[in-house]
Coordinates of C-alpha atoms in Angstrom, one line a residue:
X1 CA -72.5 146.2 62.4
X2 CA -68.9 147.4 62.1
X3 CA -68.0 143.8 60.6
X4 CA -70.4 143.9 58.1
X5 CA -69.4 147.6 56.8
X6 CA -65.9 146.6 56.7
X7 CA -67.2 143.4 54.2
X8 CA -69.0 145.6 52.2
X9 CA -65.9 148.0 51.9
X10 CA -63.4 145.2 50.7
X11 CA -65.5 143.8 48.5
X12 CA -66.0 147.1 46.6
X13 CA -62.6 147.7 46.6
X14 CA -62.2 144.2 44.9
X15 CA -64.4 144.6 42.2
X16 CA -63.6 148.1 42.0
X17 CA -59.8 146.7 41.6
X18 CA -59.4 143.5 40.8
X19 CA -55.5 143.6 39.5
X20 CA -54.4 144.3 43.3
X21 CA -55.7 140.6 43.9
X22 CA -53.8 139.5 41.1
X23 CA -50.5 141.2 42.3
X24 CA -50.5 140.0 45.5
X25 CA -51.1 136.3 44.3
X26 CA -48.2 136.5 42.0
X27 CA -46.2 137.8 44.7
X28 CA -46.7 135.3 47.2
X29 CA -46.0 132.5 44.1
X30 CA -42.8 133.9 43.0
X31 CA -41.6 133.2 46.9
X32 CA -42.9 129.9 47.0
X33 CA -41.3 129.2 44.0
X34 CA -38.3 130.7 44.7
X35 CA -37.8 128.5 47.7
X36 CA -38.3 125.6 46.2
X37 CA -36.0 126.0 43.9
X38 CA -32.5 127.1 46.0
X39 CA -33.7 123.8 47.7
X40 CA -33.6 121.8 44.7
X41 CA -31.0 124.0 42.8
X42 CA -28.8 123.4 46.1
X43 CA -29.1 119.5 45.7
X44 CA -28.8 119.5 42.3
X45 CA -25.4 121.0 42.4
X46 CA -24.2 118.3 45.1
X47 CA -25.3 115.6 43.3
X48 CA -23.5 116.9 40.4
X49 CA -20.3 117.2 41.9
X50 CA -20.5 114.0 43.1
X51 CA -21.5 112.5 39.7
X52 CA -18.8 113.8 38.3
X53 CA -16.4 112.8 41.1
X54 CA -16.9 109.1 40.4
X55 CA -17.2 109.4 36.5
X56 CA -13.1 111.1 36.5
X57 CA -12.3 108.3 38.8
X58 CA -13.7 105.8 36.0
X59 CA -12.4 107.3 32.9
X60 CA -9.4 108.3 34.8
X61 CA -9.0 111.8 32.5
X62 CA -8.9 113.9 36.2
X63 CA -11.7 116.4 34.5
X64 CA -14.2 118.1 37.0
X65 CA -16.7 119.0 34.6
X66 CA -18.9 116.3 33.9
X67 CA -19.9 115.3 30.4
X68 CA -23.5 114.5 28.9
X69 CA -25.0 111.5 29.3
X70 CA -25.0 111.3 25.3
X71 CA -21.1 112.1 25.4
X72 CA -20.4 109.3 27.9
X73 CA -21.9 106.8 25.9
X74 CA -20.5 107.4 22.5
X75 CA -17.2 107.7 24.4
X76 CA -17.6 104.4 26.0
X77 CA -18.4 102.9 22.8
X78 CA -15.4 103.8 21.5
X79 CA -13.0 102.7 24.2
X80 CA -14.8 99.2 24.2
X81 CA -14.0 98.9 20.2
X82 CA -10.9 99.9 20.9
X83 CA -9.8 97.3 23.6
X84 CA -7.6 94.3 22.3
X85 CA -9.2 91.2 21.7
X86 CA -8.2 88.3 23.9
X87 CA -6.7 85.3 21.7
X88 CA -7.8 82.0 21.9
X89 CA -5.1 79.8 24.4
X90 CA -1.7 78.6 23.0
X91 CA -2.8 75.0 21.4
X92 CA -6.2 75.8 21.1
X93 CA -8.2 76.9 17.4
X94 CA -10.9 78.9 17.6
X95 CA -13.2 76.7 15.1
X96 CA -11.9 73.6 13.9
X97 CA -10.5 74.6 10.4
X98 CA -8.8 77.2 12.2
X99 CA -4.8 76.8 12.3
X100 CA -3.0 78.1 15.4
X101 CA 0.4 79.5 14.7
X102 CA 2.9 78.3 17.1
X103 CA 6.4 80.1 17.9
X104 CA 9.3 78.3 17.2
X105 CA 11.4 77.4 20.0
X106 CA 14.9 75.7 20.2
X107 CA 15.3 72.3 19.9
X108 CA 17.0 72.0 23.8
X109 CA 14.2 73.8 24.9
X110 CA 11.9 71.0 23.6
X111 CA 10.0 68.3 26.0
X112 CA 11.5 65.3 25.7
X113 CA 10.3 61.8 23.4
X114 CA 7.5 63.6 21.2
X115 CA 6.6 61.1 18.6
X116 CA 6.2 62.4 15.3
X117 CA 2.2 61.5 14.2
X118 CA 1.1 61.2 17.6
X119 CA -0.9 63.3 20.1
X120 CA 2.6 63.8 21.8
X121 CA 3.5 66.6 19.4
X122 CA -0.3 68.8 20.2
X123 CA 0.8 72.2 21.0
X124 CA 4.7 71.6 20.5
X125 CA 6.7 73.4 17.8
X126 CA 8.0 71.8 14.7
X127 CA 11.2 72.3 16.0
X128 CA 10.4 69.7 18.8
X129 CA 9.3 66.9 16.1
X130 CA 8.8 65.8 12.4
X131 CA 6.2 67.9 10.6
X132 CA 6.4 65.4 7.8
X133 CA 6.8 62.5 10.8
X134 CA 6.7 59.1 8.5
X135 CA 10.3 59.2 7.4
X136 CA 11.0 56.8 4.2
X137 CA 14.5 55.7 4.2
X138 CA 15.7 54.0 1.1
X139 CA 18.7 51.8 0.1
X140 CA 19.6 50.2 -3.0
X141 CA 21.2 47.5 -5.0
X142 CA 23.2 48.2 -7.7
X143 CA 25.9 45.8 -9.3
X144 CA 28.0 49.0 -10.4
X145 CA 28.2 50.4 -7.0
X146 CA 31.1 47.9 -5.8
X147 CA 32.3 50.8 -3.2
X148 CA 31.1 49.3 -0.5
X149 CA 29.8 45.2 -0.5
X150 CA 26.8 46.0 1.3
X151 CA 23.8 48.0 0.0
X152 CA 24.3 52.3 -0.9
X153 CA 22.2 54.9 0.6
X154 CA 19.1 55.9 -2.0
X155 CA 17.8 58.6 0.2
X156 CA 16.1 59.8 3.9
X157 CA 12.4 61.4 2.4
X158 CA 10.1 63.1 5.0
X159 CA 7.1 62.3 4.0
X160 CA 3.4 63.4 5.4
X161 CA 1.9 61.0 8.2
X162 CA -0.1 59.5 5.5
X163 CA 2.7 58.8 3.6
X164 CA 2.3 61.5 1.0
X165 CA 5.3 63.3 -0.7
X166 CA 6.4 66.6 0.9
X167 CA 6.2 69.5 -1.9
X168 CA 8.4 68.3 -5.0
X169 CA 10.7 71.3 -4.6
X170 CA 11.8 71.2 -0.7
X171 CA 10.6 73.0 2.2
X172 CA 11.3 76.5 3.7
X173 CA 13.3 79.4 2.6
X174 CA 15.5 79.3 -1.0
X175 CA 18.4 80.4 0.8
X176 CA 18.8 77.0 2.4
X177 CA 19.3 75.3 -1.5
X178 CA 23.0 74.4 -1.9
X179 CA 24.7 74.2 -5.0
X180 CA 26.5 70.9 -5.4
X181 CA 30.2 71.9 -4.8
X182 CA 29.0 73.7 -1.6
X183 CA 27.4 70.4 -0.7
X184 CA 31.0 68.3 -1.1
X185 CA 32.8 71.4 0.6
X186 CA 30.5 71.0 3.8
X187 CA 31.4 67.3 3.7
X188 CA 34.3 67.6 3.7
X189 CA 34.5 70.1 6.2
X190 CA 32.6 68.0 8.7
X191 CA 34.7 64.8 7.8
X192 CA 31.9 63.1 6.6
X193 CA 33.0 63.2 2.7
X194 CA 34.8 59.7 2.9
X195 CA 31.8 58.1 4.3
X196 CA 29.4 59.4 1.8
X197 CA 31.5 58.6 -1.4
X198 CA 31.6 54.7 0.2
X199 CA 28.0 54.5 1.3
X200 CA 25.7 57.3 -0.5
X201 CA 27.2 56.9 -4.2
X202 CA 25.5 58.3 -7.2
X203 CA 24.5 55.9 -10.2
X204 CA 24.4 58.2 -12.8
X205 CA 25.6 62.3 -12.2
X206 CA 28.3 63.0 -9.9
X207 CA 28.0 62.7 -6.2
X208 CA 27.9 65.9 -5.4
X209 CA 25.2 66.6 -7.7
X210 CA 23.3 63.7 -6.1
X211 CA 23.8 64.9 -3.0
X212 CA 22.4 68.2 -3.9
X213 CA 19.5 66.8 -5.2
X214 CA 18.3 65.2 -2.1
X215 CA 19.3 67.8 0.5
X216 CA 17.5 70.3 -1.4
X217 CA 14.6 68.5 -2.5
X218 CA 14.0 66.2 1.1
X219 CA 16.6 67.3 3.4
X220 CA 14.7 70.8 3.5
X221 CA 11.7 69.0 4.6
X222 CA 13.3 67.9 7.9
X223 CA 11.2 70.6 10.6
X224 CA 13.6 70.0 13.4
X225 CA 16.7 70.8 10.8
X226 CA 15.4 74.7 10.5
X227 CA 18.0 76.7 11.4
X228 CA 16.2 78.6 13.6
X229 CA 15.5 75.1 15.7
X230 CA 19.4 75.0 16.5
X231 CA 20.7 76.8 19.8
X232 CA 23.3 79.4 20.2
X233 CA 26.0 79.3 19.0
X234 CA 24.7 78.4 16.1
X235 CA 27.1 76.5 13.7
X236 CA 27.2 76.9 9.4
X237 CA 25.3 74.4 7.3
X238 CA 24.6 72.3 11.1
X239 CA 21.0 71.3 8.9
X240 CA 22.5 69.5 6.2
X241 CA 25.3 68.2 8.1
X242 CA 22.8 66.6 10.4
X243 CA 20.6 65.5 7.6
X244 CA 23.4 63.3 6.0
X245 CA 24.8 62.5 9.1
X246 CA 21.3 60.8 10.0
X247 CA 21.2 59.0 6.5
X248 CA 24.6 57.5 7.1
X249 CA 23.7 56.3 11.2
X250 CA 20.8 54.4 9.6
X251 CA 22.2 52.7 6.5
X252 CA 25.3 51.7 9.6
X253 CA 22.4 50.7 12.2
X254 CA 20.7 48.7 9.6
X255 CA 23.2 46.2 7.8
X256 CA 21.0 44.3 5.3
X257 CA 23.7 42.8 3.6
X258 CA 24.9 41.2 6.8
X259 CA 21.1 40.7 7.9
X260 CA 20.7 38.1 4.4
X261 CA 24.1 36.6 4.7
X262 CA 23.0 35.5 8.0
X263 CA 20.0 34.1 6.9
X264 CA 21.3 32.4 4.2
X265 CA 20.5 34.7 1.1
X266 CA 23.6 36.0 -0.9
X267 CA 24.5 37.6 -4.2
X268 CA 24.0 34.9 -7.1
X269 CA 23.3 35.9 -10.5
X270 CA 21.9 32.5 -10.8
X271 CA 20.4 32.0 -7.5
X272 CA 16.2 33.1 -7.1
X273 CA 15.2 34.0 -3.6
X274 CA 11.2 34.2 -2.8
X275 CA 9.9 37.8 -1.4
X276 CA 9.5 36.0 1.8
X277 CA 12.7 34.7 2.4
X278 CA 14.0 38.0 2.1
X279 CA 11.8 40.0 4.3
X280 CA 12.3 37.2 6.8
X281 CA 15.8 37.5 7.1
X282 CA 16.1 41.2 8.1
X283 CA 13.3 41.0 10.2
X284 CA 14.4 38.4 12.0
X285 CA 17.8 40.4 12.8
X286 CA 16.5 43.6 13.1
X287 CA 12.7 43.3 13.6
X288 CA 11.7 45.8 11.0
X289 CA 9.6 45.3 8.9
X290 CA 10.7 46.2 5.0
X291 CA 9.1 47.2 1.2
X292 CA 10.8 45.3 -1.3
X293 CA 11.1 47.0 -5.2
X294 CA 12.6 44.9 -7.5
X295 CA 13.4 45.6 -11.8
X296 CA 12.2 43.1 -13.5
X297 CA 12.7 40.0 -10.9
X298 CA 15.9 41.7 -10.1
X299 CA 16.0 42.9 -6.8
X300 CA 16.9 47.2 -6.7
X301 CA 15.8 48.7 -3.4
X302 CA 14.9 48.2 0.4
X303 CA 12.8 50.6 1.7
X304 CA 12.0 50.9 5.4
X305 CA 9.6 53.2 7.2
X306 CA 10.0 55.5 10.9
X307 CA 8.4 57.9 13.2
X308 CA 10.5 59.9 14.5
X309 CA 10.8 60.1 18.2
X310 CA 13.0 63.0 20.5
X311 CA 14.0 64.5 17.3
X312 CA 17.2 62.0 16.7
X313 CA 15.6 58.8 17.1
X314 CA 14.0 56.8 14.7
X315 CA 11.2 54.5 15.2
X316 CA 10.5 51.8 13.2
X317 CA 6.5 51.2 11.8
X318 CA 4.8 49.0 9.8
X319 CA 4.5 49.8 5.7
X320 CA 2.0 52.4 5.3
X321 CA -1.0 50.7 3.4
X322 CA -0.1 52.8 0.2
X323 CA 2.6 51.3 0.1
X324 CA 1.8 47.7 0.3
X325 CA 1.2 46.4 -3.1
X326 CA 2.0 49.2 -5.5
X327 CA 2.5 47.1 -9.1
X328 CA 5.3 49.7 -9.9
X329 CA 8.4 48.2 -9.2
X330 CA 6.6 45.5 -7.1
X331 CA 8.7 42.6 -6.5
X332 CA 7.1 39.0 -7.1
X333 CA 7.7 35.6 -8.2
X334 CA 11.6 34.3 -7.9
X335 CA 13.9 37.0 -7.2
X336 CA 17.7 37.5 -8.6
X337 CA 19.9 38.9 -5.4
X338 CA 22.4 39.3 -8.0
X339 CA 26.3 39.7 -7.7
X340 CA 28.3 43.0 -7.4
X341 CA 30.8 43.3 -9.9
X342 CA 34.5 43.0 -9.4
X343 CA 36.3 46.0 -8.2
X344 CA 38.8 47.2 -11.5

């Protein structure tokens, strides 16, 4: 009986009441709640710190504060753009077209026997071989040149593996051009001037002026004659010293006079010689092979054909196919050796 008036008694004072109902549930929820959160709020803050413990050891700026995950990203994105770009390996080209620029080196620090137009040069500087590698070399026969009994130097003319010309007005910097009294001066200096007035004469302007001519305009267009090829110490004018030098070794390695004498074909202004009995003469001696040009039926030039191997040596080939049969100049039929004429 005492249970049931207690009920009643409650239950009036709750609908007598009801905001003390109300109270006490807000109460208890605000507890609840506020245990939950020092729970969470307590690992929060230690996963924080230990966020941002291993982002300072990645970014490496020693900050504790930890950024936003927006702020990270832009500032990742930025020190990815900013990274350098790896290049493609020495020797290698990114797309086929693509050129790889290779740093010149000195000549003694160069492999040894690259070939010039071969896949022995792939990767090497110029300095180590030709870049214009089929060298024409070029002497002539001129009655008025009675120097010397044998044939005079025409020229030494880098020309492009194909056989092309090298650009009409030399190769590399203007400050290599020489004026032609510089060019005798440097001769002479290198004692070198006797030989080149008895073996490279000049039909028409002065030597020196001939000489000028072709250093400038082919010498130039020698790679491994840069002067930035040669080691210290470096020595004045060593390119076109060299250059000449080279002419003068070949027209003294390769004696055509002597080779024809010996195979039975001397200077007759009466005397014809066939093309063949010519070409087989040298090459018979020298096993080279040679490009006649004649004037007329007159016989004017020699003209023989190299690689160039190790820089210094020359290597004789076959006549590039445009060169074989080119009408100017082209010597056919009967051909006049002819005589020099007699020293005054």
């Amino acid at each position: 009986m005492r249970l049931i008036l207690i009920t009643f008694i409650a239950c009036v004072i709750l609908l007598a009441y009801p905001e003390i109902v109300h109270a006490a549930r807000n109460k208890a929820g605000k507890e609840t709640s506020a245990s939950t959160g020092k729970t969470s709020s307590s690992t929060t803050k230690g996963g924080s710190k230990k966020q941002s413990t291993g982002s300072d050891s990645k970014a490496g700026s020693g900050s504790k504060t930890s950024t936003t995950p927006t702020k990270d990203k832009k500032k990742g994105s930025k020190t990815q753009a900013d990274a350098p770009k790896s290049s493609p390996p020495a020797g290698t080209a990114s797309s086929p077209s693509e050129e790889q620029t290779i740093e010149p080196v000195t000549r003694d620090k160069c492999p040894s026997k690259p070939e010039s137009c071969s896949s022995s040069i792939k990767g090497l500087s110029t300095c180590c071989y030709e870049e214009y590698g089929v060298h024409l070399f070029s002497v002539q026969w001129d009655k008025t040149l009675n120097q010397a009994p044998g044939f005079t130097i025409h020229g030494l003319w880098p020309n492009t593996c194909a056989n092309g010309p090298a650009p009409p007005s030399g190769c590399g910097k203007s400050d290599r051009r020489l004026k032609s009294p510089k060019v005798t001066e440097i001769l002479k200096k290198n004692g070198l001037l006797d030989q080149m007035n008895m073996y490279w004469p000049s039909r028409g302007a002065s030597n020196g002026q001939f000489w000028m001519e072709e250093w400038n305009k082919h010498g130039t267009c020698a790679s491994t004659l840069n002067p930035e090829c040669y080691p210290a110490p470096k020595k004045s004018n060593a390119d076109a010293v060299e250059y000449f030098g080279r002419a003068l070794e070949l027209n003294k390695k390769y004696d055509f006079y002597t080779a024809l004498k010996e195979g039975g074909v001397v200077p007759d202004d009466k005397e014809t010689y066939t093309p063949k009995q010519i070409t087989d003469a040298i090459e018979k001696k020298y096993n080279i092979a040679v490009d006649l040009r004649c004037n007329g039926n007159v016989l004017s030039e020699i003209r023989t054909f190299f690689n160039v191997k190790d820089i210094t040596s020359y290597v004789p080939i076959a006549i590039p196919k445009n060169e074989v049969g080119v009408p100017k100049k082209q010597c056919t039929g009967n051909i006049v050796y002819p005589a020099k004429n007699p020293q005054e």
